[in-house]
């Protein structure tokens, strides 16, 4: 299992599947289709049935039941794309066997060092095999670790028919990192009673709560005039954007919040005197607080419109996903079963809210309750990303144990 996990993972991360919010195609980048085709061939090769990839790049497959019992159909999902924060091109993964727990020089020329001082959890991986970047790209463990674990688990079940299980469906989806993963996901065609995303972080993570999420794009229209004759004529769109931002709660930002605390996050700010644009994401676990945050943004915009003119400030506010707890709590037994699977494997479950979203956030509201399970990665979306092979083995075993338990308790 260990060697197969490493080989598949290395193969997958070397394919550039970074999604693109600027693209309107589905999937948004051709590399996702390239990896999707690889997965289709591999699924067929290991003996999966009903293997398909639709025009939108969604890969699905079936492992038929090998028991006479009536067992719910379980789904396991991972996403094909990688994050937009840092390039996923020319990924050169570095394998560190029997890691000594000390700082790792990822790139000597650029002075990129993965250190315990910056990342205090690093020494806890002492003695394990970890895979890092070379300091110039992200790794792509989010979510190619999850993808690898599902593939290896399915292969293991096929080659070990003594492990009894019900019907299992797997899916690999595009464009999760830009929030579009579930948009074209055919829940009826998938045909599972519930599912698990393998899209979490360190060992033991088990999540069934996510943010309520919205995005706000605000356009500020100013008036550019030569600064030498600008008195009473110039209106600086950049300063309008700054004026807007200054009215948001200063402490309610990602770098100063954790746990169940929500935030406003300025993703990008660009423009000139004539026109500028600010792009924010808005997050909160509590639905009423989420509504209040959106109203805060709208109120600031309305007040500035009174000052500068309604046509000078344009707000595009759009909901992205909602807290999946609402849809999962009525079927909490699926979380309990994952919890039991971890305990059976001597893994201490770490139930916590996702300070973000997964495909499960939207899929739960489309009728497919989908909690989230760890994959073994750390520091996602950047050059300090790494994954523990030991934790990947554990995640693969959790998939196998969940499948076994549902059959045993049917």
XYZ file of C-alpha atoms in Angstrom:
410
model
C 0.000 0.000 0.000
C 2.769 2.439 0.943
C 4.617 2.198 -2.369
C 1.410 2.423 -4.369
C 0.371 5.554 -2.482
C 3.701 7.240 -3.175
C 3.806 6.252 -6.841
C 0.274 7.361 -7.621
C 0.627 10.589 -5.654
C 3.882 11.586 -7.378
C 2.316 10.855 -10.757
C -0.775 12.961 -10.049
C 0.975 16.025 -8.627
C 3.202 16.307 -11.671
C 0.147 17.029 -13.839
C -0.723 20.734 -13.682
C -4.414 20.949 -12.762
C -4.578 24.443 -11.272
C -8.075 25.851 -11.810
C -8.742 29.402 -13.016
C -11.418 31.751 -11.779
C -10.982 33.883 -14.904
C -11.993 31.005 -17.189
C -15.624 30.236 -18.025
C -15.009 26.797 -19.503
C -15.867 23.619 -17.588
C -13.445 22.528 -16.354
C -11.620 25.841 -16.298
C -8.236 24.430 -17.351
C -7.195 21.645 -19.769
C -4.884 19.960 -17.262
C -7.908 18.831 -15.277
C -9.205 16.931 -18.293
C -5.760 15.441 -18.798
C -5.679 14.046 -15.263
C -9.317 12.976 -15.563
C -8.416 10.800 -18.536
C -5.534 9.268 -16.578
C -7.905 8.450 -13.734
C -10.424 6.847 -16.082
C -7.773 4.494 -17.448
C -6.493 3.663 -13.981
C -9.981 3.006 -12.606
C -10.617 0.585 -15.442
C -7.227 -1.033 -14.941
C -7.837 -1.828 -11.264
C -11.238 -3.343 -12.058
C -13.750 -0.602 -11.241
C -17.036 -0.677 -13.160
C -19.290 1.974 -14.744
C -16.266 4.240 -15.244
C -17.245 7.516 -16.898
C -15.973 11.018 -17.521
C -18.547 13.502 -18.772
C -17.960 16.559 -20.965
C -17.435 18.708 -17.873
C -14.587 16.550 -16.570
C -16.424 14.745 -13.757
C -15.051 11.235 -13.306
C -17.270 8.595 -11.670
C -16.924 4.861 -11.087
C -18.540 1.982 -9.188
C -17.263 -0.792 -6.985
C -20.135 -3.301 -6.876
C -21.290 -4.792 -3.603
C -19.808 -8.149 -2.611
C -22.337 -8.921 0.125
C -25.891 -10.236 0.217
C -26.819 -7.661 2.848
C -28.681 -4.458 2.003
C -26.042 -1.808 2.586
C -26.334 1.928 1.777
C -24.389 3.096 -1.257
C -21.407 5.077 -0.001
C -19.603 7.741 -2.037
C -15.993 8.892 -1.745
C -14.937 12.110 -3.458
C -11.796 14.131 -4.132
C -11.159 17.094 -6.391
C -8.850 17.134 -9.378
C -7.862 20.800 -9.378
C -5.268 22.571 -7.251
C -5.395 26.009 -5.675
C -4.945 29.313 -7.472
C -2.690 30.828 -4.760
C 0.561 29.494 -6.214
C 1.512 27.764 -9.429
C 0.965 24.026 -9.779
C 3.148 23.798 -12.893
C 6.408 21.816 -12.855
C 5.795 20.413 -9.385
C 8.933 18.615 -8.215
C 8.034 16.665 -5.065
C 10.795 15.812 -2.611
C 10.548 12.601 -0.537
C 12.061 12.674 2.962
C 12.323 9.199 4.467
C 12.545 8.852 8.257
C 12.213 12.620 8.695
C 14.400 13.869 11.561
C 12.000 16.588 12.702
C 14.345 19.466 11.909
C 14.229 22.240 9.316
C 14.226 21.217 5.655
C 15.921 23.363 3.014
C 13.411 23.213 0.201
C 15.356 25.466 -2.130
C 18.900 26.534 -1.288
C 19.203 29.059 -4.114
C 16.012 30.882 -3.116
C 16.548 30.439 0.601
C 13.241 28.636 1.121
C 13.266 26.687 4.395
C 10.478 24.668 5.998
C 11.238 25.228 9.660
C 9.768 24.257 13.046
C 9.987 27.911 14.065
C 7.507 28.917 11.364
C 5.522 25.657 11.457
C 5.501 24.271 15.032
C 3.679 21.066 14.077
C 6.611 19.947 11.878
C 8.542 18.013 14.590
C 5.469 15.849 15.272
C 6.222 14.111 11.966
C 9.632 12.917 13.146
C 10.301 9.361 11.990
C 7.686 9.505 9.251
C 8.019 9.778 5.495
C 6.923 13.212 4.305
C 6.711 14.662 0.811
C 7.431 18.370 0.324
C 7.720 20.847 -2.540
C 10.991 22.153 -3.957
C 10.089 25.619 -2.686
C 8.883 27.034 -6.015
C 5.354 25.590 -6.361
C 2.558 24.214 -4.262
C 2.534 20.449 -3.835
C -1.049 19.620 -4.730
C -1.770 17.325 -1.794
C -4.978 19.353 -1.707
C -6.519 17.258 -3.061
C -4.344 14.762 -4.878
C -3.638 13.065 -1.560
C -7.371 12.384 -1.221
C -7.553 11.230 -4.817
C -4.645 8.845 -4.252
C -6.159 7.430 -1.067
C -9.473 6.681 -2.779
C -7.736 4.975 -5.707
C -5.560 2.828 -3.451
C -8.495 1.939 -1.196
C -10.601 0.803 -4.152
C -7.700 -1.246 -5.509
C -7.253 -2.840 -2.097
C -10.939 -3.784 -1.819
C -10.870 -5.329 -5.288
C -7.799 -7.414 -4.483
C -9.091 -8.378 -1.018
C -12.623 -9.684 -1.595
C -12.654 -11.069 1.949
C -13.442 -7.482 3.060
C -17.217 -7.332 2.690
C -18.776 -4.059 1.593
C -21.808 -2.598 -0.088
C -21.907 -0.691 -3.369
C -19.346 2.115 -3.438
C -19.278 5.073 -5.797
C -16.260 7.301 -6.305
C -16.043 10.681 -8.004
C -13.253 13.064 -8.903
C -14.452 16.602 -9.536
C -12.992 19.718 -11.203
C -12.806 23.334 -10.048
C -13.373 22.835 -6.327
C -10.792 25.464 -5.421
C -12.821 28.208 -7.105
C -16.118 27.025 -5.630
C -17.550 25.540 -8.824
C -16.923 21.865 -8.138
C -20.519 20.859 -7.399
C -22.114 23.147 -10.006
C -22.306 20.408 -12.643
C -22.190 17.405 -10.315
C -25.037 15.039 -11.222
C -26.227 13.813 -7.813
C -28.908 11.440 -9.190
C -26.411 9.912 -11.619
C -23.905 9.464 -8.808
C -26.512 7.430 -6.985
C -25.039 7.393 -3.477
C -27.042 7.689 -0.261
C -24.307 9.867 1.232
C -20.631 10.527 0.648
C -17.347 11.572 2.217
C -14.913 14.061 0.742
C -11.309 13.067 1.315
C -10.198 16.680 1.437
C -9.099 17.426 4.996
C -5.738 18.164 6.547
C -3.773 16.485 9.353
C -4.413 13.056 10.834
C -7.793 12.670 12.544
C -9.658 15.625 11.084
C -13.383 14.914 10.748
C -15.551 17.824 9.700
C -19.243 18.326 9.090
C -19.529 22.072 9.609
C -18.411 24.639 7.062
C -18.666 28.373 6.665
C -21.597 30.140 5.117
C -19.842 31.907 2.267
C -20.356 34.864 -0.046
C -18.221 36.906 -2.425
C -18.393 40.647 -2.907
C -16.934 42.431 -5.916
C -17.091 46.200 -5.573
C -16.314 48.556 -8.456
C -15.413 52.168 -7.690
C -15.646 54.728 -10.517
C -13.655 57.893 -10.075
C -12.653 60.825 -12.259
C -9.072 61.160 -13.460
C -7.801 64.677 -13.984
C -4.245 65.974 -14.336
C -3.037 66.440 -10.758
C -1.918 69.966 -11.547
C -5.482 71.058 -12.207
C -7.305 68.451 -10.107
C -8.696 70.679 -7.333
C -12.439 70.040 -6.898
C -12.440 67.857 -10.024
C -10.512 64.642 -9.355
C -12.237 61.720 -7.656
C -9.715 58.993 -6.847
C -11.259 55.524 -7.205
C -8.381 53.952 -5.277
C -9.090 56.191 -2.298
C -12.795 55.324 -2.527
C -11.835 51.666 -2.184
C -9.634 52.503 0.794
C -12.498 54.454 2.356
C -14.758 51.422 1.982
C -12.216 49.056 3.499
C -11.562 51.337 6.469
C -15.199 50.964 7.524
C -15.038 47.182 7.872
C -14.316 45.791 11.371
C -10.527 45.863 11.656
C -10.167 42.686 13.729
C -12.575 40.522 11.722
C -10.036 39.246 9.206
C -8.573 35.741 8.650
C -5.238 36.528 10.274
C -6.946 37.525 13.532
C -9.737 34.949 13.816
C -10.084 31.215 14.408
C -12.553 28.576 15.592
C -16.115 29.701 14.958
C -15.195 33.345 14.301
C -16.177 34.772 10.922
C -14.372 37.363 8.817
C -14.167 39.690 5.832
C -11.180 38.920 3.605
C -9.824 41.276 0.957
C -8.623 38.921 -1.763
C -7.533 41.525 -4.295
C -7.465 45.282 -4.826
C -6.501 46.736 -8.150
C -7.127 49.824 -10.193
C -6.230 53.386 -11.013
C -7.613 56.834 -10.299
C -10.372 56.388 -12.873
C -11.585 52.992 -11.670
C -10.674 50.424 -9.050
C -12.060 47.075 -7.955
C -11.986 45.267 -4.626
C -12.812 41.587 -4.264
C -13.786 40.184 -0.860
C -14.938 36.882 0.547
C -17.323 36.922 3.509
C -17.452 33.991 5.937
C -19.406 32.995 9.053
C -20.636 29.735 10.594
C -23.770 31.270 12.087
C -26.468 31.958 9.508
C -27.796 35.127 11.159
C -24.287 36.502 11.568
C -23.621 35.677 7.913
C -26.673 37.698 6.881
C -25.495 40.543 9.113
C -22.042 40.545 7.506
C -23.520 40.842 4.037
C -25.740 43.669 5.266
C -22.685 45.447 6.700
C -21.077 45.428 3.262
C -24.299 46.600 1.605
C -24.784 49.389 4.146
C -21.267 50.750 3.669
C -21.800 50.712 -0.090
C -25.138 52.546 0.217
C -23.598 55.212 2.431
C -20.748 55.762 -0.008
C -23.221 55.887 -2.881
C -24.957 58.759 -1.120
C -21.630 60.567 -0.966
C -20.314 59.833 -4.465
C -23.411 58.838 -6.471
C -25.194 55.517 -6.967
C -23.571 54.943 -10.344
C -20.077 55.468 -8.903
C -20.020 52.406 -6.646
C -21.353 49.071 -7.887
C -21.727 46.048 -5.607
C -21.933 42.506 -6.922
C -22.701 40.311 -3.890
C -23.191 36.582 -4.422
C -23.648 33.622 -2.076
C -21.199 30.776 -2.683
C -22.156 27.983 -0.259
C -23.747 27.366 3.132
C -22.916 25.566 6.368
C -23.387 21.885 5.574
C -24.137 21.084 9.225
C -27.803 21.866 8.522
C -28.032 18.963 6.066
C -25.696 16.512 7.795
C -27.032 16.666 11.363
C -30.283 14.840 10.405
C -28.088 11.922 9.245
C -25.393 12.332 11.883
C -24.880 8.569 11.905
C -22.618 8.946 8.865
C -20.312 11.162 10.933
C -20.556 8.723 13.835
C -19.520 5.866 11.551
C -16.413 7.730 10.385
C -15.656 8.505 14.043
C -15.942 4.817 14.924
C -13.740 3.838 11.978
C -10.997 6.144 13.213
C -11.230 4.894 16.790
C -10.999 1.298 15.532
C -7.737 2.263 13.850
C -6.370 3.999 16.977
C -6.767 7.401 15.345
C -8.040 10.131 17.664
C -10.858 11.921 15.785
C -10.508 15.690 15.722
C -13.980 17.050 15.050
C -13.745 20.704 14.129
C -15.457 23.207 11.841
C -13.936 23.687 8.388
C -12.679 27.230 8.141
C -13.361 27.072 4.441
C -15.474 24.889 2.222
C -15.339 21.601 0.394
C -17.458 20.170 -2.387
C -19.494 18.708 0.459
C -20.684 22.170 1.469
C -22.684 22.510 -1.741
C -23.370 18.831 -2.366
C -25.047 18.486 1.031
C -27.557 21.107 -0.087
C -28.025 19.263 -3.390
C -29.219 16.172 -1.535
C -25.925 14.338 -0.938
C -24.859 14.714 2.714
C -21.069 14.814 2.602
C -18.810 15.245 5.655
C -15.058 15.629 5.250
C -12.143 13.381 6.292
C -8.417 14.070 6.685
C -5.894 13.275 3.970
C -2.655 13.921 5.858
C -1.535 17.241 4.384
C -0.292 20.455 5.972
C 0.134 24.079 4.827
C -2.114 23.788 1.777
C -2.024 26.328 -1.066
C 1.605 27.353 -0.779
C 5.259 26.432 -1.196
C 5.472 25.044 2.344
C 2.807 22.420 1.666
C 3.703 18.851 2.607
C 1.999 15.532 3.228
C 2.752 12.603 5.528
C 2.782 9.237 3.768
C 2.070 7.622 7.153
C -1.094 9.727 7.473
C -2.062 8.897 3.891
C -1.896 5.208 4.812
C -4.172 5.907 7.783
C -6.631 7.831 5.588
C -6.744 4.922 3.145
C -7.423 2.556 6.038
C -10.271 4.806 7.223
C -11.954 4.450 3.817
C -11.632 0.676 4.044
C -12.928 0.592 7.617
C -15.941 2.793 6.829
C -16.880 0.458 3.974
C -16.430 -2.593 6.232
C -18.415 -1.142 9.146
C -21.438 -0.225 7.073
C -21.608 -3.799 5.777
C -21.036 -5.294 9.216
C -23.757 -3.211 10.856
C -26.298 -3.529 8.034
